[in-house]
Coordinates of C-alpha atoms in Angstrom, one line a residue:
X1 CA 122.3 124.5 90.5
X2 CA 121.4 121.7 88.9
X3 CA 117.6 121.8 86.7
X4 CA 116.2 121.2 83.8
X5 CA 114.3 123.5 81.7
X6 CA 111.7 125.7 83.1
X7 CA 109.0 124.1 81.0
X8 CA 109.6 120.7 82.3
X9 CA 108.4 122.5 86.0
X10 CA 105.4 122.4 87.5
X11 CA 104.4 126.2 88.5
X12 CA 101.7 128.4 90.2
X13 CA 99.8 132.0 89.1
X14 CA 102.3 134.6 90.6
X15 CA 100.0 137.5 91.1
X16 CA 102.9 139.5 93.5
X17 CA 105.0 139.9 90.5
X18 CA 103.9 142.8 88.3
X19 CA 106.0 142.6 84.9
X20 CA 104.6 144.8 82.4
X21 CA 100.9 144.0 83.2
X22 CA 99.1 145.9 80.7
X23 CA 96.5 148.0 82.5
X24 CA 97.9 147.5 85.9
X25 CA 96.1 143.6 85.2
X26 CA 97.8 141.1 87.4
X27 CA 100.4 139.1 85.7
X28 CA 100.2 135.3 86.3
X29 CA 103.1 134.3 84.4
X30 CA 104.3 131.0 86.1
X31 CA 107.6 130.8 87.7
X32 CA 110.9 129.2 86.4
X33 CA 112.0 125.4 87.9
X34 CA 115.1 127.0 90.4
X35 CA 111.5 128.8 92.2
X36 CA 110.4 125.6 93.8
X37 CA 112.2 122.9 92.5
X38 CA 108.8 121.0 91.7
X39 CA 108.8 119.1 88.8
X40 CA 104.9 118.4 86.6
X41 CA 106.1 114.7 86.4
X42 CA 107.5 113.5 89.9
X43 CA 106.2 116.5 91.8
X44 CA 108.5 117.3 95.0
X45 CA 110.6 114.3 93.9
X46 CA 113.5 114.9 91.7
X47 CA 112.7 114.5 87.7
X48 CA 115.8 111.8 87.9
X49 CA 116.7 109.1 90.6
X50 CA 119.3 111.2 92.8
X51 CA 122.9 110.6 92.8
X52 CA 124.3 107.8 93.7
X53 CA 127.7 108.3 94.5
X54 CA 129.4 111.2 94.9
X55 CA 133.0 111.8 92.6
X56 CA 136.2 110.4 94.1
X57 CA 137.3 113.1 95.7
X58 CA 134.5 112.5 98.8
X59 CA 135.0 109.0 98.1
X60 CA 136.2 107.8 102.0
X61 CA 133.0 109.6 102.9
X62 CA 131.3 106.6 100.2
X63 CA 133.0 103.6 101.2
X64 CA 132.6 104.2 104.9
X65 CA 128.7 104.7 104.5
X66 CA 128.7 101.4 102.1
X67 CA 130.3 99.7 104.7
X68 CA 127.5 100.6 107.3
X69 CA 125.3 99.3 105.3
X70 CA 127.1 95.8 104.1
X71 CA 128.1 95.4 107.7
X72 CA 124.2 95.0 108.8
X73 CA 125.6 97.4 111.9
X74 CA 123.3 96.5 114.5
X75 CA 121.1 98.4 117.4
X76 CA 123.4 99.6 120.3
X77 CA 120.5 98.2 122.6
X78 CA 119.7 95.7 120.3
X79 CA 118.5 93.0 122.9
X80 CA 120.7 89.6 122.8
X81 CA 123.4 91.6 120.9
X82 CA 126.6 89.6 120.4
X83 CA 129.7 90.5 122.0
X84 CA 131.0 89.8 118.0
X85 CA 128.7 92.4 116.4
X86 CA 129.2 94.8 119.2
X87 CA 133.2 94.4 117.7
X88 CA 132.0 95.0 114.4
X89 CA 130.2 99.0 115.4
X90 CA 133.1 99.5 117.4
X91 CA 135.5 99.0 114.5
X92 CA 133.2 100.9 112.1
X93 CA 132.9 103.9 114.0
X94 CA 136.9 104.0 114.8
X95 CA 137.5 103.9 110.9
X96 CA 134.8 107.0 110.9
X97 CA 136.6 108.6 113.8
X98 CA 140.0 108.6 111.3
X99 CA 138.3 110.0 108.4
X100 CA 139.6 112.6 106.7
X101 CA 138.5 116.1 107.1
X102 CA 137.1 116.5 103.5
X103 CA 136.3 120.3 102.0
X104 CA 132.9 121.0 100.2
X105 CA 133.7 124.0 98.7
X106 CA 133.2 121.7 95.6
X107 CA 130.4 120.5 96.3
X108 CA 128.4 123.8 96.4
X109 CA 128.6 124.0 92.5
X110 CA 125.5 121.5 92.6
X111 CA 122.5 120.9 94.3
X112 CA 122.6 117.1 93.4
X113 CA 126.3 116.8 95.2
X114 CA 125.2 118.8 98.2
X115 CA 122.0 116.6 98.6
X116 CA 124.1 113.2 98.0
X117 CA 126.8 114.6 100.4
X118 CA 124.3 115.3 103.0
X119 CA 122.3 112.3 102.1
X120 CA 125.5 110.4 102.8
X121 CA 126.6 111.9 106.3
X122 CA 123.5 111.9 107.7
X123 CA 123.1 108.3 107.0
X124 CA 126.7 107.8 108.7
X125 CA 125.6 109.9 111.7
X126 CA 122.8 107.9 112.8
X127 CA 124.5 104.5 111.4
X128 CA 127.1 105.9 113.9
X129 CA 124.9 107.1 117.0
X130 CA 122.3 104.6 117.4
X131 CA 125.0 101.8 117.1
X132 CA 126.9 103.1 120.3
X133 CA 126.3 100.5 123.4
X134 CA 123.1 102.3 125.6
X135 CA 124.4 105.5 128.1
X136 CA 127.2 106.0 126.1
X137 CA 128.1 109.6 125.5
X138 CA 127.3 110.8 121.9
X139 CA 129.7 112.6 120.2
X140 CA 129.6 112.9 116.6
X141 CA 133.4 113.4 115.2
X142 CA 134.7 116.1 113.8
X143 CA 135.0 114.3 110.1
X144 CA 131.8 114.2 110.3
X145 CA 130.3 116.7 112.0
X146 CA 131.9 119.7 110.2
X147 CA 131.4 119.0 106.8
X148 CA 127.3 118.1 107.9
X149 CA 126.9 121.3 109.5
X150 CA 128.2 123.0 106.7
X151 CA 126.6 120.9 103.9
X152 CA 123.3 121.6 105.8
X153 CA 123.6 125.4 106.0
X154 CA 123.8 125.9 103.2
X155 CA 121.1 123.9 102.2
X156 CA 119.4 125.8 105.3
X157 CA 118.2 122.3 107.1
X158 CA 119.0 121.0 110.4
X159 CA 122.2 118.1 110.7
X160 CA 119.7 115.2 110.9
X161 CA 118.1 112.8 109.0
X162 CA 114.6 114.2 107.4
X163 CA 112.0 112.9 105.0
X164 CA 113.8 113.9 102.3
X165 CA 116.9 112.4 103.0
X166 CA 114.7 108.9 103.4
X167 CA 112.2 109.4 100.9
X168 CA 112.5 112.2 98.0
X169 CA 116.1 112.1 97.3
X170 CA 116.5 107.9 98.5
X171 CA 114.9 106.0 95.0
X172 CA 116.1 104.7 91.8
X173 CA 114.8 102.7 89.3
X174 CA 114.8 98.9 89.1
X175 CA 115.3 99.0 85.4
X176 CA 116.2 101.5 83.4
X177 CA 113.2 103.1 81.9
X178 CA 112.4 105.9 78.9
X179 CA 109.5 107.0 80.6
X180 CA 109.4 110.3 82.1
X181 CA 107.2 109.6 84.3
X182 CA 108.5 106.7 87.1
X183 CA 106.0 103.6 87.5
X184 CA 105.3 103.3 90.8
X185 CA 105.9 99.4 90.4
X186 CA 109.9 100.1 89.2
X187 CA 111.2 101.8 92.1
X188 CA 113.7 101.1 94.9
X189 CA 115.4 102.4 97.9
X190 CA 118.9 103.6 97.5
X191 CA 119.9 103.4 101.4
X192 CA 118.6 101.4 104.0
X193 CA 120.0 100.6 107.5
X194 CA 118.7 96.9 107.9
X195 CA 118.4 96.0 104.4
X196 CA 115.2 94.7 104.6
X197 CA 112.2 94.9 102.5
X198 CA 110.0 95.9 105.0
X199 CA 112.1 99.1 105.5
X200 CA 112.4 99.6 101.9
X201 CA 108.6 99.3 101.2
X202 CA 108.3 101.8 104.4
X203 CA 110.1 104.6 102.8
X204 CA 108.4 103.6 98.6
X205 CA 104.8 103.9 100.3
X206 CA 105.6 107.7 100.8
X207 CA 107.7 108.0 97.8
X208 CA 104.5 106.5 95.5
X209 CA 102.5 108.5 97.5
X210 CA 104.7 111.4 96.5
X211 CA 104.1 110.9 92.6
X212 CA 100.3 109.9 92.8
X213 CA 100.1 113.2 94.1
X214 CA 101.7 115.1 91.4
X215 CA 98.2 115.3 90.0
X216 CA 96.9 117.1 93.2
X217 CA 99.3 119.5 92.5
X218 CA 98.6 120.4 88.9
X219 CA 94.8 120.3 90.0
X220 CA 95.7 123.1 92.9
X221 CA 97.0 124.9 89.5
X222 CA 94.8 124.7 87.3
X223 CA 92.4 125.8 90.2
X224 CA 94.4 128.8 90.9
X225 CA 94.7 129.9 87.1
X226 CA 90.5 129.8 86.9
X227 CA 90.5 131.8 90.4
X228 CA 91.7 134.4 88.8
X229 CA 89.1 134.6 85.7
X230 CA 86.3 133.9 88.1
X231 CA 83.4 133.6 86.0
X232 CA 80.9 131.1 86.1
X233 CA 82.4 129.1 83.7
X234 CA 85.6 129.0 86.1
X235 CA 83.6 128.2 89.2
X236 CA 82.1 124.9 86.9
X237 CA 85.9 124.0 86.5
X238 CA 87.0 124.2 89.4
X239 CA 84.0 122.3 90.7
X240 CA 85.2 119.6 88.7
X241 CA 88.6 119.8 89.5
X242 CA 87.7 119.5 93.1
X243 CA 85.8 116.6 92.3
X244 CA 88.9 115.1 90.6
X245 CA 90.7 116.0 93.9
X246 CA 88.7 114.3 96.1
X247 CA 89.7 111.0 93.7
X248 CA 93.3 111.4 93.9
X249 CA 93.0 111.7 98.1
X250 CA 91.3 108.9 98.1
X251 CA 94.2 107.2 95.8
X252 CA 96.8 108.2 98.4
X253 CA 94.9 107.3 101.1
X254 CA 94.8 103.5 99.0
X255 CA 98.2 104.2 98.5
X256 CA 99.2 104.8 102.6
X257 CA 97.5 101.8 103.5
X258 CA 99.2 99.1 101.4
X259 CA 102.6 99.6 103.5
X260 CA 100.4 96.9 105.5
X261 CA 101.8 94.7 102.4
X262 CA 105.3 94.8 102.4
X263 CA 106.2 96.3 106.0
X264 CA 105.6 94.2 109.2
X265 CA 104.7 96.2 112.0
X266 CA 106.9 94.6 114.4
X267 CA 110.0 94.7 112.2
X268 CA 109.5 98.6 111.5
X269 CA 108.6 99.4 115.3
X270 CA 111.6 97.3 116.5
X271 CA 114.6 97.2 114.0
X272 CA 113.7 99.9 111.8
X273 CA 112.4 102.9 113.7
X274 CA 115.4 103.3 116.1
X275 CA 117.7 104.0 113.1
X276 CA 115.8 107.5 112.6
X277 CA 115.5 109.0 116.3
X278 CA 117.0 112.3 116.2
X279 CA 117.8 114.0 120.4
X280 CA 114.5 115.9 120.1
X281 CA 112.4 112.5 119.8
X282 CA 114.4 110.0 122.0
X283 CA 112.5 109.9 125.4
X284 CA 115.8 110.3 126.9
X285 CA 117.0 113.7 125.6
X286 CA 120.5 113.0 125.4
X287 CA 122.6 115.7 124.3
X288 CA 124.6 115.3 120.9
X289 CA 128.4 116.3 120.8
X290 CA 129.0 117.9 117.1
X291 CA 132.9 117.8 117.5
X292 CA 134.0 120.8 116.0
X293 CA 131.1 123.0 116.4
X294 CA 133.1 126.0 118.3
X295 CA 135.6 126.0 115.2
X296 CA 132.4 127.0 113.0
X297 CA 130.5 130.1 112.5
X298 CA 127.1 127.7 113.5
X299 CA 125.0 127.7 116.6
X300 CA 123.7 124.1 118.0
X301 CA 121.1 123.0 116.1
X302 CA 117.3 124.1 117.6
X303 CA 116.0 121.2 115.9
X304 CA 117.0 117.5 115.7
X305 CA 113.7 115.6 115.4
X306 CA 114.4 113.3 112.8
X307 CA 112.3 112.6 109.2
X308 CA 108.6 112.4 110.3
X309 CA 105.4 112.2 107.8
X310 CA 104.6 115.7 109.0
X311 CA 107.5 116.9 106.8
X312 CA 106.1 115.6 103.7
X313 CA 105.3 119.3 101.6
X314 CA 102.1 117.2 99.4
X315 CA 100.0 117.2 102.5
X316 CA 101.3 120.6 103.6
X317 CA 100.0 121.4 100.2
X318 CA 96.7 119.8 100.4
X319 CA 95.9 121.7 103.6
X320 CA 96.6 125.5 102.7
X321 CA 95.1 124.6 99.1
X322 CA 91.6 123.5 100.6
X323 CA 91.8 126.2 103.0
X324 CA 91.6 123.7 105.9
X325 CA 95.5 124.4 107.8
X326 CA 93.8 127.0 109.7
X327 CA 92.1 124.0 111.6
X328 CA 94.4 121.2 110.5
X329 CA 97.1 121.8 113.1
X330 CA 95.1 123.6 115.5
X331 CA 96.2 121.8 118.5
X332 CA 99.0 122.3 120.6
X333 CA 101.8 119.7 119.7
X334 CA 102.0 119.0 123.8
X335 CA 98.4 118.6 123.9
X336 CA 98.4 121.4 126.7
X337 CA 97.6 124.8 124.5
X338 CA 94.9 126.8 123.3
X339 CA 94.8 125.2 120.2
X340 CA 94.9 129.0 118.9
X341 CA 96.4 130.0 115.5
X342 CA 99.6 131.0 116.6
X343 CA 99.9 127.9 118.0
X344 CA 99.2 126.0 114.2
X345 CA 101.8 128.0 113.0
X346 CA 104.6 127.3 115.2
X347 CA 104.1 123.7 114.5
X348 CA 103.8 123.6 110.5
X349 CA 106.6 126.1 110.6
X350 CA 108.4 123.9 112.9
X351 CA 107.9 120.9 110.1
X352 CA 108.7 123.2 107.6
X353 CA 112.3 123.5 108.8
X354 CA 112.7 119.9 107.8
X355 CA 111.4 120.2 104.4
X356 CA 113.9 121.5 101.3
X357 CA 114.1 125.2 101.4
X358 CA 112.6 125.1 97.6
X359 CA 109.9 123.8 99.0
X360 CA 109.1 126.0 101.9
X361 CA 108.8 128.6 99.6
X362 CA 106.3 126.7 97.3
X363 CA 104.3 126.1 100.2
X364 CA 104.8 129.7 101.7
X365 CA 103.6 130.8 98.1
X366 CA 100.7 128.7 98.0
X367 CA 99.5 130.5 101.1
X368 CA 99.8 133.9 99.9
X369 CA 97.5 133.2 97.5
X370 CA 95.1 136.3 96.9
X371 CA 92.4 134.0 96.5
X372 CA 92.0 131.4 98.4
X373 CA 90.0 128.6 97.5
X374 CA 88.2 128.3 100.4
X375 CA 86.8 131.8 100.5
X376 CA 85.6 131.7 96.8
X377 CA 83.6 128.8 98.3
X378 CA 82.2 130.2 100.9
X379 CA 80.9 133.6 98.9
X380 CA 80.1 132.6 96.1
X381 CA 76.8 130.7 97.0
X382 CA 77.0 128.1 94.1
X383 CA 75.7 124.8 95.9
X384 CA 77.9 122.7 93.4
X385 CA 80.9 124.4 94.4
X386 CA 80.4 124.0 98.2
X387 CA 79.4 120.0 97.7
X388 CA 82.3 119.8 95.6
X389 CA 84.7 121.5 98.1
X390 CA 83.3 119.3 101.2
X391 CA 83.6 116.1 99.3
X392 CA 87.7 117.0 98.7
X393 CA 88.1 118.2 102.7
X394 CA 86.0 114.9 103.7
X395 CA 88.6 112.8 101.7
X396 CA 91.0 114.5 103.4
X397 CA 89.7 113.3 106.7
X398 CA 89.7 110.3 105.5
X399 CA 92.9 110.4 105.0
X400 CA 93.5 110.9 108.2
X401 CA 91.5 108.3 109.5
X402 CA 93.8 106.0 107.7
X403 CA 96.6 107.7 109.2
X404 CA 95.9 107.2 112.4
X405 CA 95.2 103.2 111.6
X406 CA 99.0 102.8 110.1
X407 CA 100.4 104.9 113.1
X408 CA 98.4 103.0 115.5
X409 CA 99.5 99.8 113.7
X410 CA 103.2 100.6 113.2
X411 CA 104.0 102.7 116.4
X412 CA 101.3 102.6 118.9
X413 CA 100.7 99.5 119.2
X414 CA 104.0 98.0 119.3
X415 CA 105.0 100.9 121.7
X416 CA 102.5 99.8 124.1
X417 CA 103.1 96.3 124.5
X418 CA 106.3 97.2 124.9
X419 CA 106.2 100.0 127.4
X420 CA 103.4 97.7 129.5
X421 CA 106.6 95.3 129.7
X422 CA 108.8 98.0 131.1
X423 CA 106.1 99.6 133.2
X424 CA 107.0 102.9 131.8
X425 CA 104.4 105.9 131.5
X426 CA 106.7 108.1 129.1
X427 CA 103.9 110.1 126.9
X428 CA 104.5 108.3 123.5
X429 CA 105.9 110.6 120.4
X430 CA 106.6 110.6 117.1
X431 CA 110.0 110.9 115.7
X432 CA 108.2 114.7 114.5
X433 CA 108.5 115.2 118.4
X434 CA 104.7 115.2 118.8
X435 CA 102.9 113.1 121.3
X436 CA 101.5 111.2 118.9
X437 CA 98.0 109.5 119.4
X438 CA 96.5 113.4 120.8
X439 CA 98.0 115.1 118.0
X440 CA 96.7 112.9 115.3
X441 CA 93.0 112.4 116.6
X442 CA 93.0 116.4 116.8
X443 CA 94.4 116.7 113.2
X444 CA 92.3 114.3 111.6
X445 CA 89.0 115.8 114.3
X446 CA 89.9 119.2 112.9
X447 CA 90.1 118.4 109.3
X448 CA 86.6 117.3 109.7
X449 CA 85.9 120.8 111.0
X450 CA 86.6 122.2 108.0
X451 CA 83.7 121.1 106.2
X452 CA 81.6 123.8 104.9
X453 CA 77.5 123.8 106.4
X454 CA 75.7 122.7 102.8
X455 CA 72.2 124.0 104.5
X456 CA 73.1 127.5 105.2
X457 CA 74.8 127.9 102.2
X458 CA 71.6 127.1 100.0
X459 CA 69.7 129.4 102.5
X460 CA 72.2 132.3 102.0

């Protein structure tokens, strides 16, 4: 695989690995980059823009997907659609149909090329699907399909666009740049399906979001590391860092809010939205064809959501740090259930599936942390602390709160005005697969439940 140096990684304490600890003393060594893939510049974003093309060999795969996007393939159910673009799909998909079966054995001697070749067909899948005229059958061809399937196996993610595919491995640079770390201002989308700018500032929100949050993650560290010494002087750090938290939350939350600058609501809700359906969030449920699925050793995919902000692993992060995923995702995602633990985890385990497997384990050893933030909080009566932990889990709800405006903004709104046109009464969802406006008002509502009762602590 393709990393750089270990040193160059961002890493956490790992207490469940006992390498010649003097004394039987927990060793808190930190963990090499191929661990997590998480990088102490960019965070979960690559240390370099991703790939950009892929070597010659998998070059029909290239030239098809650039002429997707210099086409300006339009919305099968596009309404006023021209009998002359409808030609235009139709002649792009029958060039994909006669593709080339291409091989990937290649391919799996780097990480970068099975991202890019992923990246690539799972661009040209849904270039490919949601350009077909309305009740047409969907069936994916077999130069597609089988070389997706595999790709995403072994990269253990489901054949369908995902968050990463739009946002961590989708930027480059403007101009080139010395700097390690990326200015936010000097970035740019590498694919886009309408070549706009709103849907290029749609996906750099997240991606800027993304590296603001790099120092939330080196925070959670150095947290972690003085968890482990636990003296007072540690419990005065980490009051600080939470303090310094709480900042950067409020940054992102800055941050989330200025897509209102550069995205139009309308614009992402009508012509930019449709592109990322997977089956799982179209209203419809139709069924897709992978041509050349019984030749393969691979069941039908379980999951074909499509990339949601639910798949992003920085606010994944946020919650099992501050403790607060126990009541962050309490609800039922059908707005029906008990709202019971089991019930939290199906869900972030069900977003974690779309997340890069590096990741998933980042976040899977963030929650088997020994000791958790939260419970050092709660018993360790030190006022400071608590005030300093609320004031990071309030921010967090805020957060949400501002969530909920851009979602409402960007997808409920538009959705309703159109839906009161149609007359239609279709429970609204995200392209997660939630129903959207419940889940979110419990998420953010929950969040807010985390906050720690400053009275009885100072009584205790």
């Amino acid at each position: 695989m393709d990393h750089l140096p270990a040193d160059h990684f961002l890493s956490l304490p790992r207490p469940d690995i006992l390498i010649g600890s003097p004394g039987g003393v927990v060793d808190t060594t930190t963990l090499a980059a191929h661990d997590f893939d998480v990088d102490n510049r960019t965070g979960f974003m690559p240390p370099h823009p991703p790939l950009a093309r892929l070597p010659g060999q998998w070059e029909p795969w290239e030239a098809i997907f650039q002429e997707a996007q210099e086409s300006e393939l339009q919305l099968g159910d596009r309404p006023g659609l021209t009998d002359a673009q409808s030609r235009v799909s139709e002649t792009w998909r029958s060039r994909v149909r006669n593709l080339p079966l291409l091989p990937i054995d290649d391919l799996k001697t780097s990480e970068v090329m099975l991202r890019r070749g992923r990246h690539v067909l799972a661009w040209i899948m849904h270039f490919y699907i949601h350009s077909l005229p309305p009740n047409a059958s969907i069936v994916i061809p077999r130069p597609i399909t089988i070389p997706l399937l595999k790709i995403s196996a072994q990269l253990q993610l489901p054949p369908v666009l995902t968050y990463s595919d739009d946002v961590l491995y989708n930027w480059d640079l403007k101009t080139p740049s010395e700097s390690p770390v990326p200015a936010l201002d000097n970035l740019r989308s590498q694919s886009l399906f309408t070549n706009t700018n709103d849907e290029q500032e749609f996906y750099l929100t997240s991606a800027r979001m993304e590296l603001r949050g790099v120092e939330a993650l080196e925070l959670m560290r150095a947290t972690m590391d003085e968890a482990f010494v636990g003296d007072d002087i540690a419990m005065r750090r980490i009051t600080g860092f939470l303090h310094r938290l709480s900042t950067v939350i409020d940054e992102l939350k800055v941050l989330l809010l200025s897509v209102r600058e550069g995205c139009n609501p309308e614009v992402f809700y009508h012509d930019i939205r449709p592109w990322f359906k997977g089956a799982d969030s179209d209203p419809q449920k139709p069924e897709w064809i992978f041509e050349g699925l019984d030749e393969l050793d691979i069941a039908y995919p379980s999951e074909l959501s499509g990339p949601s902000a639910g798949q992003s692993s920085l606010v994944h992060a946020l919650d099992i740090f501050l403790g607060v995923d126990r009541y962050s995702h309490s609800s039922d995602i059908t707005g029906e259930g008990s709202g019971d633990i089991s019930v939290k985890k199906a869900f972030l385990s069900r977003m974690q599936s779309y997340m890069p497997r590096h990741h998933r384990h980042f976040l899977n050893h963030l929650s088997n942390n020994p000791r958790p933030l939260r419970d050092i909080v709660m018993g360790g009566g030190d006022q400071k602390l608590l005030e300093a932990y609320n004031e990071a889990v309030g921010s967090l709800k805020t957060f949400r709160d501002a969530h909920i405006i851009i979602v409402t903004l960007y997808i409920i709104g538009p959705a309703g005005r159109a839906r009161s046109q149609q007359e239609s009464e279709t429970p609204l969802k995200g392209t997660g697969g939630t129903e959207l406006a419940k889940f979110l008002k419990d998420v953010r509502d929950s969040t807010a439940g985390a906050l720690l009762n400053v009275e009885a602590q100072a009584d205790s």
